[in-house]
Coordinates of C-alpha atoms in Angstrom, one line a residue:
Chain A
M1 CA -0.2 -0.1 0.3
A2 CA 1.9 3.3 -1.2
M3 CA 0.8 6.3 1.3
A4 CA 0.3 9.3 0.1
L5 CA 3.3 11.5 0.6
P6 CA 3.4 14.8 0.7
L7 CA 5.7 17.0 -1.8
A8 CA 8.2 17.1 0.6
Y9 CA 8.9 13.6 1.4
A10 CA 9.3 12.2 -1.9
S11 CA 12.3 12.3 -4.0
S12 CA 10.9 13.6 -6.3
V13 CA 10.0 10.7 -9.4
V14 CA 9.8 11.9 -12.7
H15 CA 6.8 10.6 -14.6
P16 CA 7.5 8.8 -17.8
F17 CA 4.9 10.5 -20.0
E18 CA 6.4 13.7 -18.5
A19 CA 10.4 12.8 -19.0
G20 CA 8.9 12.1 -22.7
R21 CA 7.4 15.2 -23.3
L22 CA 10.5 17.3 -22.0
S23 CA 13.3 15.0 -23.7
F24 CA 11.5 14.9 -27.0
S25 CA 10.0 18.3 -27.5
T26 CA 12.6 18.8 -31.1
K27 CA 12.4 15.1 -32.1
A28 CA 8.3 16.1 -32.2
T29 CA 8.9 18.5 -35.1
K30 CA 10.9 16.0 -37.2
H31 CA 8.6 12.3 -36.8
K32 CA 5.2 13.6 -36.8
K33 CA 4.3 11.0 -38.5
Q34 CA 6.4 8.3 -36.3
I35 CA 4.4 9.6 -33.5
Y36 CA 3.1 6.1 -32.2
Q37 CA 6.7 5.4 -32.7
F38 CA 7.5 7.8 -30.0
R39 CA 7.2 6.0 -26.7
N40 CA 10.0 3.5 -28.4
V41 CA 12.5 5.9 -29.8
T42 CA 12.6 8.0 -26.8
K43 CA 14.4 6.7 -24.0
V44 CA 12.2 7.4 -20.7
L45 CA 14.3 8.0 -17.5
A46 CA 12.8 7.6 -13.7
Y47 CA 14.8 8.7 -11.4
Y48 CA 15.6 9.9 -8.2
G49 CA 16.3 13.4 -7.4
L50 CA 17.8 15.4 -4.7
T51 CA 15.6 17.4 -3.3
N52 CA 17.3 20.2 -0.8
P53 CA 16.5 20.8 2.9
P54 CA 13.6 23.4 4.0
Y55 CA 16.8 25.8 4.8
K56 CA 20.0 27.5 3.4
L57 CA 22.7 25.5 4.5
D58 CA 24.4 28.2 6.6
A59 CA 21.1 28.5 8.8
L60 CA 21.5 26.2 11.1
E61 CA 24.2 27.7 12.6
P62 CA 26.2 27.8 15.0
Y63 CA 24.8 24.5 16.2
M64 CA 25.3 22.3 12.8
S65 CA 27.9 24.3 10.7
R66 CA 27.2 25.5 6.9
R67 CA 30.7 23.2 5.9
T68 CA 29.0 20.0 7.3
L69 CA 26.2 20.3 5.6
E70 CA 27.8 21.7 2.1
L71 CA 29.6 17.9 2.6
H72 CA 26.4 16.0 4.9
W73 CA 24.2 17.1 1.8
G74 CA 25.9 18.4 -0.7
N75 CA 28.1 16.0 -1.5
I76 CA 27.5 12.7 0.2
H77 CA 23.3 12.5 0.6
R78 CA 24.0 13.9 -3.2
G79 CA 26.5 10.2 -3.6
Y80 CA 23.7 8.0 -2.3
S81 CA 21.1 9.4 -4.4
D82 CA 23.5 9.1 -7.3
S83 CA 25.0 6.0 -6.6
L84 CA 21.1 4.7 -6.4
N85 CA 20.2 5.9 -9.8
K86 CA 23.3 4.6 -11.6
Q87 CA 22.2 1.2 -10.0
L88 CA 18.6 1.4 -11.3
A89 CA 19.4 2.4 -14.4
N90 CA 18.8 -0.9 -15.6
S91 CA 17.0 -2.0 -13.3
P92 CA 13.2 -4.2 -12.5
L93 CA 13.0 -2.4 -9.3
Y94 CA 11.8 0.4 -11.8
G95 CA 9.4 3.6 -10.4
C96 CA 9.0 2.7 -6.9
T97 CA 8.0 5.6 -4.5
M98 CA 11.1 5.5 -2.3
E99 CA 8.8 3.7 0.6
E100 CA 8.3 0.9 -1.5
L101 CA 11.8 0.8 -3.2
I102 CA 13.0 0.8 0.4
K103 CA 10.3 -2.2 1.6
T104 CA 11.1 -4.3 -1.4
T105 CA 15.0 -3.9 -1.4
F106 CA 15.7 -4.6 2.3
N107 CA 14.0 -7.4 1.4
N108 CA 12.8 -9.2 4.9
G109 CA 16.3 -9.0 6.7
N110 CA 18.2 -9.6 3.4
P111 CA 18.8 -6.9 1.9
L112 CA 19.7 -6.2 -1.8
P113 CA 22.5 -3.9 -3.2
E114 CA 20.2 -1.0 -3.6
Y115 CA 18.9 -0.6 -0.4
N116 CA 22.0 0.8 1.9
N117 CA 21.9 4.0 -0.8
A118 CA 18.1 3.9 -1.2
A119 CA 17.3 4.3 2.6
E120 CA 20.2 6.6 3.0
V121 CA 18.8 8.6 0.4
W122 CA 15.3 8.4 2.5
N123 CA 16.9 9.0 6.0
H124 CA 18.7 12.0 5.1
D125 CA 15.4 13.5 3.4
F126 CA 13.8 12.7 6.8
F127 CA 16.6 13.8 8.2
W128 CA 16.8 17.4 7.3
E129 CA 13.4 18.2 7.7
S130 CA 13.8 16.7 11.4
M131 CA 15.6 20.2 12.2
Q132 CA 14.7 23.7 11.6
P133 CA 16.5 27.1 12.6
N134 CA 15.5 28.3 15.9
G135 CA 13.9 24.7 16.7
G136 CA 14.3 22.9 19.7
R137 CA 12.4 23.2 23.1
L138 CA 9.2 21.9 23.7
P139 CA 6.6 20.0 21.8
W140 CA 2.8 21.3 22.0
G141 CA -0.9 19.4 21.4
G142 CA -0.9 15.9 21.1
V143 CA 2.9 15.3 20.1
L144 CA 3.4 16.1 24.3
D145 CA 0.7 14.2 25.0
Q146 CA 1.7 11.4 23.3
I147 CA 4.9 11.9 24.7
E148 CA 3.9 12.5 28.2
K149 CA 1.8 8.7 27.7
D150 CA 3.9 7.4 26.6
F151 CA 7.2 8.3 28.2
G152 CA 5.9 9.7 31.8
S153 CA 7.8 13.4 30.9
F154 CA 9.1 15.0 28.5
S155 CA 12.3 15.0 30.1
N156 CA 12.2 11.0 30.8
F157 CA 11.7 11.5 26.4
R158 CA 14.4 13.9 26.1
D159 CA 16.9 11.9 28.5
E160 CA 16.0 8.5 27.0
F161 CA 16.9 9.9 23.5
V162 CA 20.2 11.2 24.5
H163 CA 20.8 8.1 26.3
S164 CA 20.0 5.7 23.0
A165 CA 22.2 7.9 21.3
M166 CA 25.4 7.8 23.4
M167 CA 24.7 4.2 23.7
L168 CA 25.3 3.6 19.6
F169 CA 28.1 2.4 18.6
G170 CA 29.6 2.9 15.0
S171 CA 27.4 4.0 12.4
G172 CA 23.3 5.0 12.6
W173 CA 20.6 6.5 13.3
V174 CA 18.2 7.2 16.2
W175 CA 14.0 7.9 15.7
L176 CA 11.6 8.7 17.6
V177 CA 9.1 6.1 16.0
L178 CA 4.9 6.0 16.1
K179 CA 5.1 2.0 16.7
T180 CA 1.7 0.8 14.7
N181 CA 1.4 -2.9 16.1
E182 CA 1.9 -1.1 19.4
R183 CA 0.2 1.9 18.8
R184 CA 2.7 3.8 20.9
L185 CA 5.8 6.3 21.0
L186 CA 8.8 4.6 20.9
I187 CA 12.6 5.6 20.7
V188 CA 14.8 3.1 18.0
R189 CA 18.3 2.7 17.2
T190 CA 19.5 1.3 13.9
S191 CA 22.7 0.9 13.0
N192 CA 23.7 2.0 9.3
A193 CA 21.1 2.0 7.0
L194 CA 18.7 0.4 8.5
C195 CA 15.2 2.7 8.8
P196 CA 12.1 1.8 11.0
L197 CA 9.9 1.5 7.7
V198 CA 10.9 -1.6 7.1
W199 CA 9.3 -2.9 10.0
G200 CA 5.8 -0.6 8.7
D201 CA 6.5 2.0 11.8
I202 CA 6.1 5.2 10.9
P203 CA 9.5 7.4 12.1
I204 CA 8.5 10.7 13.5
I205 CA 11.7 12.4 14.1
S206 CA 15.5 10.7 13.1
L207 CA 18.8 11.5 14.0
D208 CA 21.5 10.7 12.1
M209 CA 24.6 9.7 14.4
W210 CA 26.9 8.8 12.0
E211 CA 30.7 10.7 12.7
H212 CA 30.6 12.5 9.5
A213 CA 26.9 14.6 10.7
Y214 CA 29.0 16.2 13.7
Y215 CA 32.6 15.4 13.6
L216 CA 33.6 19.0 11.7
D217 CA 31.7 20.7 14.6
Y218 CA 31.7 18.7 18.0
K219 CA 35.0 16.3 17.4
D220 CA 34.0 13.5 19.7
D221 CA 32.1 15.6 21.8
V222 CA 28.6 13.5 21.1
S223 CA 26.8 14.4 23.9
K224 CA 27.0 18.5 23.0
Y225 CA 26.2 17.5 19.4
V226 CA 22.9 15.2 21.2
N227 CA 21.7 18.8 23.4
N228 CA 22.3 20.5 20.6
F229 CA 19.9 18.8 18.6
M230 CA 17.5 18.2 21.2
D231 CA 17.8 22.4 22.2
H232 CA 18.3 23.8 19.3
L233 CA 17.7 22.2 16.1
I234 CA 14.6 19.9 16.3
S235 CA 11.7 20.5 14.2
W236 CA 8.5 20.0 16.4
H237 CA 6.4 21.4 13.8
S238 CA 7.7 18.8 11.5
A239 CA 7.4 15.9 14.3
T240 CA 3.3 17.5 14.5
T241 CA 3.0 17.2 10.4
R242 CA 3.6 13.6 10.4
M243 CA 1.6 12.8 13.9
V244 CA -1.7 14.3 12.5
R245 CA -0.1 11.8 9.1
A246 CA 0.2 8.9 10.9
E247 CA -2.5 9.1 12.9
A248 CA -5.0 8.3 9.4
F249 CA -2.9 5.1 9.9
V250 CA -3.0 4.4 13.3
N251 CA -5.6 4.9 15.8
L252 CA -3.8 6.2 19.1
G253 CA -6.9 6.8 21.6
E254 CA -10.3 4.9 22.0
P255 CA -12.8 6.0 19.0
K256 CA -14.9 8.6 20.5
I257 CA -18.9 6.8 19.4
P258 CA -21.3 9.1 20.1
V259 CA -23.9 7.6 22.2
A260 CA -27.2 7.4 21.0
Chain B
M1 CA 60.0 -2.0 35.7
Q2 CA 56.6 -3.5 36.6
H3 CA 54.4 -1.4 38.1
H4 CA 50.7 -2.6 40.4
T5 CA 48.1 -0.5 42.1
L6 CA 46.4 -0.9 44.7
S7 CA 42.5 -1.0 43.4
C8 CA 40.7 -1.0 46.6
C9 CA 37.0 -2.3 46.2
G10 CA 37.2 -2.3 42.4
G11 CA 37.8 1.0 42.2
V12 CA 39.8 2.5 38.7
R13 CA 42.5 4.3 39.1
P14 CA 42.8 7.7 36.7
S15 CA 45.7 7.1 34.0
L16 CA 48.8 8.5 34.2
P17 CA 50.4 9.6 31.0
P18 CA 52.2 6.3 30.0
P19 CA 56.2 6.3 29.9
P20 CA 57.6 5.4 26.3
L21 CA 57.9 1.7 25.1
S22 CA 55.7 1.2 28.1
F23 CA 54.0 -2.6 27.7
R24 CA 51.4 -4.0 29.4
W25 CA 51.9 -5.9 32.7
S26 CA 49.5 -8.3 34.2
K27 CA 49.6 -11.0 37.5
I28 CA 46.8 -11.5 39.6
K29 CA 48.5 -12.6 42.8
R30 CA 47.8 -15.1 45.0
E31 CA 48.3 -17.2 47.6
G32 CA 48.3 -20.3 47.8
G33 CA 45.2 -21.2 45.5
R34 CA 43.4 -18.6 47.8
R35 CA 42.5 -15.2 46.2
L36 CA 43.0 -12.7 48.5
P37 CA 40.1 -10.8 49.4
R38 CA 38.8 -8.2 47.3
C39 CA 40.4 -5.1 48.8
A40 CA 43.6 -6.3 48.8
R41 CA 43.9 -7.5 45.6
I42 CA 46.9 -6.2 43.2
A43 CA 44.7 -5.6 39.8
A44 CA 46.2 -4.9 36.3
Q45 CA 45.1 -2.1 34.4
L46 CA 45.8 -1.9 30.4
E47 CA 47.4 1.0 29.3
L48 CA 47.4 3.2 26.6
K49 CA 50.1 2.5 24.3
P50 CA 51.5 5.9 22.5
P51 CA 52.1 5.7 18.9
P52 CA 56.2 4.9 18.3
Y53 CA 56.3 8.5 16.6
S54 CA 55.2 12.0 17.4
L55 CA 51.7 13.1 16.6
S56 CA 52.5 16.0 14.2
S57 CA 55.4 13.6 12.9
L58 CA 52.4 12.4 9.8
E59 CA 52.2 15.6 8.8
P60 CA 50.5 16.6 6.4
H61 CA 48.9 13.4 5.5
M62 CA 48.0 13.0 9.0
S63 CA 47.5 15.9 10.6
R64 CA 48.6 16.1 14.7
E65 CA 44.8 17.3 15.5
T66 CA 43.8 14.1 14.3
L67 CA 46.0 11.8 16.0
E68 CA 45.3 14.2 19.2
Y69 CA 41.3 13.9 19.0
H70 CA 42.3 9.8 16.7
W71 CA 44.8 8.1 19.8
G72 CA 44.6 10.9 22.2
R73 CA 40.3 11.2 23.2
H74 CA 39.2 7.9 20.5
H75 CA 41.7 5.2 21.7
R76 CA 42.0 6.7 25.4
A77 CA 38.3 7.0 25.7
H78 CA 38.2 2.7 24.7
V79 CA 41.0 2.1 27.1
A80 CA 39.4 3.6 30.2
S81 CA 36.1 1.6 29.5
L82 CA 37.7 -1.3 28.7
N83 CA 39.8 -1.5 32.2
N84 CA 36.6 0.2 34.0
L85 CA 34.5 -3.4 32.5
I86 CA 36.9 -6.2 33.1
A87 CA 37.9 -4.7 36.8
G88 CA 37.0 -7.6 39.5
T89 CA 36.1 -10.3 36.9
D90 CA 38.0 -13.2 35.4
L91 CA 39.2 -11.4 32.0
D92 CA 41.2 -9.0 34.8
G93 CA 44.9 -9.7 34.2
M94 CA 44.7 -11.1 30.9
G95 CA 46.6 -10.7 28.0
L96 CA 44.6 -7.9 25.2
D97 CA 44.6 -10.5 22.2
E98 CA 43.2 -12.8 24.8
I99 CA 40.5 -10.4 26.2
V100 CA 39.4 -10.0 22.8
V101 CA 38.9 -13.3 22.1
V102 CA 37.1 -14.3 24.6
S103 CA 34.5 -11.4 24.8
Y104 CA 33.7 -12.0 21.6
N105 CA 31.9 -15.1 22.6
K106 CA 32.4 -16.8 19.1
G107 CA 29.6 -14.2 17.4
N108 CA 27.6 -13.5 20.7
P109 CA 30.1 -10.5 21.8
L110 CA 29.9 -9.1 25.7
P111 CA 29.9 -5.6 25.7
L112 CA 33.5 -5.2 26.4
F113 CA 34.1 -6.7 23.5
V114 CA 34.0 -2.9 21.5
H115 CA 36.3 -1.7 23.8
A116 CA 38.6 -5.0 24.1
A117 CA 38.8 -5.3 20.2
Q118 CA 39.0 -1.3 19.9
V119 CA 41.9 -0.9 21.9
W120 CA 43.8 -3.8 19.9
N121 CA 42.3 -2.7 16.9
H122 CA 44.2 1.2 17.3
D123 CA 47.4 -0.1 18.8
F124 CA 47.8 -2.1 15.6
F125 CA 47.2 0.7 13.7
W126 CA 49.5 3.1 15.3
Q127 CA 51.8 0.3 14.8
S128 CA 51.4 0.3 11.1
I129 CA 52.0 3.6 10.1
K130 CA 55.4 5.5 10.7
P131 CA 56.0 9.2 9.1
G132 CA 58.1 8.1 6.1
G133 CA 56.1 5.3 4.9
G134 CA 55.1 4.1 1.8
G135 CA 57.3 2.4 -1.0
R136 CA 57.2 -1.0 -1.9
P137 CA 57.6 -4.4 0.1
S138 CA 60.6 -7.5 -0.3
G139 CA 61.4 -10.0 0.6
R140 CA 59.4 -13.1 1.4
L141 CA 56.2 -10.6 2.2
M142 CA 56.5 -9.4 -1.7
E143 CA 56.9 -13.0 -3.0
L144 CA 54.0 -14.0 -0.9
I145 CA 52.0 -10.7 -2.0
E146 CA 53.0 -11.7 -5.7
R147 CA 51.6 -15.1 -5.2
D148 CA 48.6 -15.0 -4.0
F149 CA 47.3 -11.5 -5.9
G150 CA 49.1 -11.7 -8.6
S151 CA 50.8 -8.8 -8.1
F152 CA 51.7 -5.5 -5.6
D153 CA 49.0 -3.3 -7.3
R154 CA 46.6 -5.7 -7.6
M155 CA 46.8 -6.7 -4.0
L156 CA 46.6 -2.5 -3.5
E157 CA 43.4 -2.1 -6.1
E158 CA 42.0 -5.0 -3.3
F159 CA 42.8 -3.3 -0.1
K160 CA 41.2 0.0 -2.1
R161 CA 38.4 -1.5 -2.5
A162 CA 37.9 -3.5 0.5
A163 CA 38.3 -0.1 2.6
L164 CA 35.9 1.8 1.0
T165 CA 33.1 -1.0 0.2
Q166 CA 33.1 -1.0 3.9
F167 CA 29.5 0.5 4.5
G168 CA 29.7 2.5 7.6
S169 CA 32.0 2.2 10.3
G170 CA 34.7 -0.8 10.4
W171 CA 38.4 -1.2 9.7
A172 CA 40.1 -3.5 6.3
W173 CA 42.5 -5.7 6.7
L174 CA 45.8 -7.8 5.1
V175 CA 45.7 -10.9 6.9
Y176 CA 47.8 -14.1 6.6
K177 CA 45.6 -17.1 6.8
A178 CA 46.3 -20.9 7.7
N179 CA 44.6 -23.3 6.4
R180 CA 43.2 -24.7 9.3
L181 CA 40.1 -25.0 11.4
D182 CA 38.6 -23.9 14.8
V183 CA 36.8 -27.5 14.7
G184 CA 38.3 -30.5 16.4
N185 CA 37.8 -33.4 13.9
A186 CA 38.9 -31.4 11.3
V187 CA 41.7 -32.5 9.6
N188 CA 44.0 -31.1 6.5
P189 CA 45.0 -34.4 5.2
C190 CA 47.9 -32.4 2.6
P191 CA 48.9 -29.4 5.5
S192 CA 51.6 -27.6 4.1
E193 CA 52.8 -23.5 3.8
K194 CA 51.5 -23.3 0.6
G195 CA 47.9 -23.5 2.0
N196 CA 48.7 -20.5 3.6
K197 CA 47.4 -17.3 2.1
L198 CA 47.2 -13.7 2.3
V199 CA 43.6 -12.2 1.9
V200 CA 42.2 -9.1 2.0
L201 CA 39.0 -8.5 3.9
K202 CA 37.3 -6.0 5.4
S203 CA 35.4 -6.1 9.1
P204 CA 32.2 -3.2 10.4
N205 CA 32.9 -1.4 13.5
A206 CA 35.0 -2.9 16.4
V207 CA 35.2 -6.9 14.8
N208 CA 39.2 -7.9 14.1
P209 CA 40.6 -11.2 12.5
I210 CA 42.6 -12.6 15.4
V211 CA 38.7 -13.7 16.6
W212 CA 38.9 -16.1 13.4
D213 CA 42.1 -16.8 13.7
Y214 CA 43.3 -15.1 11.6
S215 CA 47.0 -13.3 11.5
P216 CA 47.1 -9.2 10.5
L217 CA 49.5 -8.1 9.2
L218 CA 47.9 -4.2 8.3
A219 CA 45.1 -2.7 8.8
I220 CA 43.4 1.0 8.3
D221 CA 40.7 2.3 10.0
V222 CA 37.6 3.3 8.3
W223 CA 35.9 4.9 11.0
E224 CA 35.1 8.5 9.5
H225 CA 36.4 10.3 12.3
A226 CA 39.7 8.7 11.2
Y227 CA 39.7 11.1 8.0
Y228 CA 37.1 13.5 8.9
L229 CA 39.4 16.6 10.0
D230 CA 41.6 15.8 7.4
Y231 CA 40.2 14.4 3.8
E232 CA 36.3 15.3 4.9
N233 CA 34.7 13.2 3.6
R234 CA 37.2 11.6 0.6
R235 CA 37.7 8.5 2.2
A236 CA 39.6 7.8 -1.4
D237 CA 41.9 10.3 -0.9
Y238 CA 42.6 8.8 2.0
V239 CA 43.0 5.3 1.4
S240 CA 45.7 6.1 -1.9
I241 CA 47.6 8.4 0.8
F242 CA 47.7 5.9 3.8
L243 CA 48.9 3.3 1.0
E244 CA 51.5 5.8 -0.4
K245 CA 52.8 7.4 2.1
L246 CA 52.1 5.7 5.5
V247 CA 52.4 2.6 5.9
S248 CA 55.3 0.9 7.3
W249 CA 56.3 -2.1 4.5
E250 CA 58.7 -3.4 7.4
V251 CA 56.1 -4.0 10.6
V252 CA 54.1 -5.9 8.4
S253 CA 57.0 -8.5 7.0
D254 CA 58.0 -8.6 11.0
R255 CA 54.2 -9.6 11.7
L256 CA 54.3 -12.4 8.1
D257 CA 57.5 -13.5 9.9
V258 CA 55.9 -14.2 12.6
A259 CA 52.4 -15.5 11.8
I260 CA 54.4 -17.7 9.8
E261 CA 56.5 -19.0 12.4
R262 CA 53.4 -19.6 14.2
A263 CA 51.4 -21.2 11.8
A264 CA 54.6 -23.2 11.5
E265 CA 54.6 -23.9 15.0
R266 CA 51.1 -25.2 15.3
A267 CA 51.4 -27.2 12.6
R268 CA 53.7 -29.3 14.1
E269 CA 51.7 -29.4 17.2
D270 CA 48.6 -31.1 15.2
E271 CA 51.4 -33.1 13.1
T272 CA 51.9 -34.3 16.7
R273 CA 48.7 -34.4 18.1
R274 CA 47.4 -36.6 14.9
Q275 CA 50.4 -38.6 15.3
E276 CA 49.7 -38.8 19.1
D277 CA 46.2 -39.9 18.2
D278 CA 46.5 -42.9 15.7
A279 CA 48.9 -44.6 18.2
A280 CA 46.1 -44.8 20.3
V281 CA 43.6 -45.9 17.8
T282 CA 46.2 -48.6 16.5
H283 CA 47.0 -49.7 19.5
S284 CA 43.5 -50.5 20.9
E285 CA 42.8 -51.9 18.0
A286 CA 45.5 -54.3 18.7
V287 CA 43.7 -55.0 22.4
E288 CA 40.3 -55.7 20.5
M289 CA 42.0 -58.6 17.8
Y290 CA 43.9 -60.5 20.2
L291 CA 41.9 -60.8 23.4
D292 CA 45.0 -62.7 25.5
S293 CA 47.6 -59.2 25.2
D294 CA 50.1 -59.9 27.9
T295 CA 51.1 -55.9 27.7
D296 CA 49.6 -53.8 30.1
D297 CA 50.3 -50.5 27.8
S298 CA 48.9 -47.2 28.5
E299 CA 46.8 -45.8 25.3
A300 CA 47.8 -42.6 26.5
E301 CA 50.8 -43.1 24.5

């Protein structure tokens, strides 16, 4: 089941017909008679484009420097996206949405070669949107209520999140996910490129704990990085949007059945 | 000169700056088989060994800042954590190699494995490089490289590929692999030195090949903290410079000699053990066939 994704999420998948139209405006004039053969003549490609973070690269200073974003987004994230497109150029995995692609290439725990690239493209998109300039501090409304329900209090949640990040060894990510089966929020730590989408859960916030995410700014002071993320970068706006969407798929409360 | 620390009630003393060329000292003192009361037990502490060169001598290929953080903070933190975790346990007092293999627990590692292995790996890594390194190896090492990879350049290609395709954090290795299995009844019917090979492999996070009974010869750290300050995300440049300008082929050669000697010795032990087993088998057959044997030979001959 493909989720309807708002534009901010999906890396742009160019629709086959649009791509065709873009590329053969000159051919149209030359081959009017062969109109029915256009789709055969032109090579039609779908690809996953690199989306920009929803803020300028220096907007997260001083907590995440411009140089870090230039490298992290401009080289590393772009590198994953290019590698993915190269891998999929002649592959039967054609035309999926990102989420479908991740689930398919995860292959139930026996990942295909495309998995790492696909998942890292999605993970990084998600990460940029999990942050904002002037972020941090407290959530509000439904998100805060749900956090208090599932963790006791916001400060419990914050401590647990920071602790989980500090406990991660090697490269990986820390997530606040909404578990679809348990119907509650949970903090999850994953290694390398693993993404909670593969278990059917709905991520709400993520933090990149690969060293390339913080080494230039914080070197080995991981605790400062995580605390700055919690206090100044985390985007509760995004979290709220994602929770609202998630509630379309997960029933978090008791249904309000009107009494006759 | 040996130092001992008095570890009262499992407390850990803060580490002093190590003397140059320090080596591990370890012995739990026991009196006549009876363990001393906990507070008076003399515990060994693993030390942070400094690299055999100054922190700025690898410039410009590996900056002083990188070494200050990589050795001075990351490596040091692992040593401290390891000491904390082994204090008061059975592993306290063992050599580092042993701690690594025991804590790997055949693939189900204990929590302290990451620290033990990273201490081992980093010690090994600092020894593998030197100022003015690079060039080409010679002698037996070069012969074996050419025998097992075709040419030196091919081996470099494979090493680079391993280092670049290690996804996430980890290490790439050149190891000497003896052709034996760590299983009791698996016997190599034609053991020979030719069955032992040089191999390139990569490992994730903290895993290292001694847990698979290989003899590592060369390692490169491809955790991002090893190169991010100097090369940012350009791991390929880091690996190339490492191979061209930093590797100490003398050290690798020495390790190869040690590895070959170790493999030969174990092959000899296997051979003697096999001969003993054979002798035991033939002897017991003899006892069965001739019922009224006079001799009372022990089967453990």
